[in-house]
Coordinates of N, CA and C in Angstrom, one line a residue:
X1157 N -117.8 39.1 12.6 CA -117.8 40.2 13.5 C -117.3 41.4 12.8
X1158 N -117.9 42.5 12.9 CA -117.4 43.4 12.7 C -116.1 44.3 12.9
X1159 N -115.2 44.4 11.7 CA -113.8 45.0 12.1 C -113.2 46.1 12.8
X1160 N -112.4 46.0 13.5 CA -111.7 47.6 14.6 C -111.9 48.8 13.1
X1161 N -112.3 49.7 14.1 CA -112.6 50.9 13.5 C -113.2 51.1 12.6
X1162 N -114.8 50.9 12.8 CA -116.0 50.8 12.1 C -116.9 51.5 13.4
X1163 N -116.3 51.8 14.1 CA -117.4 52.6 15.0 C -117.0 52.2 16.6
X1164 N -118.0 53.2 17.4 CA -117.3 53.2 18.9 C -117.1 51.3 19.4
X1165 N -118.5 50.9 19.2 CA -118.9 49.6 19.5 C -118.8 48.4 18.3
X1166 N -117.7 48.7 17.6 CA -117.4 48.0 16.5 C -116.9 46.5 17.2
X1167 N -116.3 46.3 18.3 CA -116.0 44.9 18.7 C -117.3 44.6 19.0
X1168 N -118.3 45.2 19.0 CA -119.4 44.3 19.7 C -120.8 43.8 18.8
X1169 N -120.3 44.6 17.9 CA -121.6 44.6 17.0 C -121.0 42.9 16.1
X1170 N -122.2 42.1 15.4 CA -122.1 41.0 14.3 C -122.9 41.7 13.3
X1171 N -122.6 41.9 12.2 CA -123.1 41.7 10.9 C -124.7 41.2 10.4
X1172 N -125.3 41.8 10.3 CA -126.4 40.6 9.7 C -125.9 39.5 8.8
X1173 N -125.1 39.8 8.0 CA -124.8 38.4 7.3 C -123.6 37.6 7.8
X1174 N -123.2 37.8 8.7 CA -122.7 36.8 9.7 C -123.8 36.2 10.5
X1175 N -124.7 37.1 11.0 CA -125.4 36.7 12.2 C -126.3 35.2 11.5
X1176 N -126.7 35.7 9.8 CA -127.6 35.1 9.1 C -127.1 33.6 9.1
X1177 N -125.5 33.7 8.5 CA -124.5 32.1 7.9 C -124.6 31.8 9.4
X1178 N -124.1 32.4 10.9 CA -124.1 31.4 11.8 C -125.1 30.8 12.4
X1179 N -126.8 31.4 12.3 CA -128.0 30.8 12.1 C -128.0 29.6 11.7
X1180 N -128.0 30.3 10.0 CA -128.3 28.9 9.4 C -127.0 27.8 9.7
X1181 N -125.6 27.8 10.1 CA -125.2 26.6 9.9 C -125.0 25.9 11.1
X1182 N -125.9 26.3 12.0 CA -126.0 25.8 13.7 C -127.1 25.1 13.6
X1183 N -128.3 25.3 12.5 CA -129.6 24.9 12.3 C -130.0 24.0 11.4
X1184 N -129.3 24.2 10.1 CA -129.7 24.0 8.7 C -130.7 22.4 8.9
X1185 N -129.7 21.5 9.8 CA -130.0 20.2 10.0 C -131.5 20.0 10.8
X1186 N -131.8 20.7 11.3 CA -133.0 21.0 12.4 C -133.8 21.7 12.0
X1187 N -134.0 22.8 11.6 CA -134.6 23.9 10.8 C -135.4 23.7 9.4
X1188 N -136.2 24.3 8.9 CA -136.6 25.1 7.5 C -136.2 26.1 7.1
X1189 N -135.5 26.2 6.3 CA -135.3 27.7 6.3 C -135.7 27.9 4.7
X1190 N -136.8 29.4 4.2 CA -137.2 29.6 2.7 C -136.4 30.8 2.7
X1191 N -135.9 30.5 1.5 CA -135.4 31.7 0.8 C -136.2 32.0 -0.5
X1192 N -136.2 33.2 -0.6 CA -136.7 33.9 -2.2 C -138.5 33.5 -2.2
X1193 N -139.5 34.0 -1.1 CA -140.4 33.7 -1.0 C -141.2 34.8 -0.2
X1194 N -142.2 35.5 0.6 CA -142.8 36.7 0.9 C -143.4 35.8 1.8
X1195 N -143.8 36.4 3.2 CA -144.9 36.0 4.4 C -145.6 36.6 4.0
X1196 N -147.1 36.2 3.3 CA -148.2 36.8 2.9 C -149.2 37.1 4.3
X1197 N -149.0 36.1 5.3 CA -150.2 36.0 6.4 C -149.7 35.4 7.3
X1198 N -149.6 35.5 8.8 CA -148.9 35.2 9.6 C -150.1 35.3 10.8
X1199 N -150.3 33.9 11.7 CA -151.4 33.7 12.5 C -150.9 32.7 13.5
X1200 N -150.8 33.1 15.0 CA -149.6 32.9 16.1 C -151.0 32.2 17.2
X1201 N -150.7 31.2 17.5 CA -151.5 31.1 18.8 C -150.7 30.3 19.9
X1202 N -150.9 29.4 20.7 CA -150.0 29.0 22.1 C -149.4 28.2 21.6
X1203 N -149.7 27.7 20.2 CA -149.1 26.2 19.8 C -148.1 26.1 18.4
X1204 N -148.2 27.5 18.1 CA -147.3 27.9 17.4 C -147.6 29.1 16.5
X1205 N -146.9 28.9 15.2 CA -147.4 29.8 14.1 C -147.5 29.8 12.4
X1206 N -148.7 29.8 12.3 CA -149.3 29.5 11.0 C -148.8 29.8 9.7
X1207 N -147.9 30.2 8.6 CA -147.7 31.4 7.8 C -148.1 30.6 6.5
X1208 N -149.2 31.4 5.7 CA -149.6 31.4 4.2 C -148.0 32.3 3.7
X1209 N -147.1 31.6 2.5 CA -146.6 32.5 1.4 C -147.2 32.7 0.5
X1210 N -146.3 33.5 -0.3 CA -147.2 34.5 -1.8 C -146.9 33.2 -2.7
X1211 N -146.0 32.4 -2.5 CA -146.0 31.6 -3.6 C -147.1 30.2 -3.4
X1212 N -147.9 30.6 -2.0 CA -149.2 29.7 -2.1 C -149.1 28.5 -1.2
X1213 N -147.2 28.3 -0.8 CA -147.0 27.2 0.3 C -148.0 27.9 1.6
X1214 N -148.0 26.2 2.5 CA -148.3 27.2 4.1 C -147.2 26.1 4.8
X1215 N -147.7 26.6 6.2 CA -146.7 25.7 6.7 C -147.3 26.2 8.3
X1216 N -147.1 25.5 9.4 CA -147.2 25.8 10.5 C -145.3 25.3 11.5
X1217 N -145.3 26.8 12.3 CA -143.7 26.5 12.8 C -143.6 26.7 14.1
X1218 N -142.7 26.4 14.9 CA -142.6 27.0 16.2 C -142.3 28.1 16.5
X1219 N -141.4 28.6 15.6 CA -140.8 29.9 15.5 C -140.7 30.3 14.0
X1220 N -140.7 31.9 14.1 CA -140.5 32.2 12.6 C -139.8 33.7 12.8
X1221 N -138.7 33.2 12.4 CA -137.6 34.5 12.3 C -137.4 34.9 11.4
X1222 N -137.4 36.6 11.0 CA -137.7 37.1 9.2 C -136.2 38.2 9.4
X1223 N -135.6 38.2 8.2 CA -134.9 38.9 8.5 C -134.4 39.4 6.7
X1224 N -135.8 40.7 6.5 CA -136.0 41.6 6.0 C -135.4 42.8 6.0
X1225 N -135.4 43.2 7.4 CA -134.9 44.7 7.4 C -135.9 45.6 8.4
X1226 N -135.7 46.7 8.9 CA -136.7 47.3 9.5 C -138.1 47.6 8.8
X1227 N -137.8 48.5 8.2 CA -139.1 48.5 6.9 C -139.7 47.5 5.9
X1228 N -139.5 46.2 6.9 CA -140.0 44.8 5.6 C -141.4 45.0 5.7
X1229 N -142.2 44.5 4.9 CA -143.4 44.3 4.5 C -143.9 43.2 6.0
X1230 N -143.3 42.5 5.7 CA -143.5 41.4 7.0 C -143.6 42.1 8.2
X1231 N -142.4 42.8 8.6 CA -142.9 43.2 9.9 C -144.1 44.1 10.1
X1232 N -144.9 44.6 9.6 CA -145.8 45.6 8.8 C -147.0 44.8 9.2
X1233 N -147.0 43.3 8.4 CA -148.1 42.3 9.1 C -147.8 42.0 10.2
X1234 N -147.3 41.4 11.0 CA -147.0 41.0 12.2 C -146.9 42.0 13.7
X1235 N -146.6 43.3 13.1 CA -146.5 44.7 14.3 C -147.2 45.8 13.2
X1236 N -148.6 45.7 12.8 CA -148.7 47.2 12.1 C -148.5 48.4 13.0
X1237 N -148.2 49.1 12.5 CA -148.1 50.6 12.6 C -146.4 50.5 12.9
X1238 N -145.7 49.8 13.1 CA -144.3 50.1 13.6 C -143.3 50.1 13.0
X1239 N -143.5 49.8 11.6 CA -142.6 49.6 10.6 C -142.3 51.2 9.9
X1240 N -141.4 51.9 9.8 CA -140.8 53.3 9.6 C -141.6 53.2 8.1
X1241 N -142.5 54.3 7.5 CA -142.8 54.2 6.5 C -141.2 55.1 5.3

C-alpha cells in the first residue's frame, strides 16, 4: 500500500507492484502467468480468449489481464483508438 503522505488519497491507493506480487501469489498455483513476452493477437468470444504471442506460443484463457501501462501496445489491440498516443 501506498505510504501517508504521498497524496490526498494515499491510504487508499495500492501500488501496481503490490497489486502485481498479491495477484500473482493468490494465483501462481491456479494461473499462467508469461513474463518477458508481447500479445501479438488477441480474439475473445463466449468461451473465452484466444492470444497468438510474438514469440509464436498461443494459448487459449479464460481471462487475460495485461498489465503494461496505459499506452501498452496491447491495449492498442484489444481497445483501438483509446490508448493516449
Amino acid at each position: 500500500m501506498a505510504e501517508k503522505g504521498e497524496g490526498p488519497s494515499a491510504e487508499l491507493e495500492i501500488r501496481r507492484g503490490d497489486i502485481a506480487r498479491l495477484i500473482h501469489e493468490a494465483a501462481q498455483d491456479r494461473a499462467t502467468f508469461r513474463f518477458g513476452d508481447t500479445i501479438a493477437a488477441v480474439s475473445q468470444d463466449g468461451g473465452g480468449v484466444d492470444v497468438t504471442f510474438e514469440s509464436g506460443r498461443q494459448g487459449r484463457y479464460d481471462l487475460v489481464i495485461v498489465a503494461e501501462g496505459v499506452g501498452s501496445s496491447t491495449r492498442e489491440r484489444v481497445f483501438p483508438g483509446e490508448a493516449p498516443s
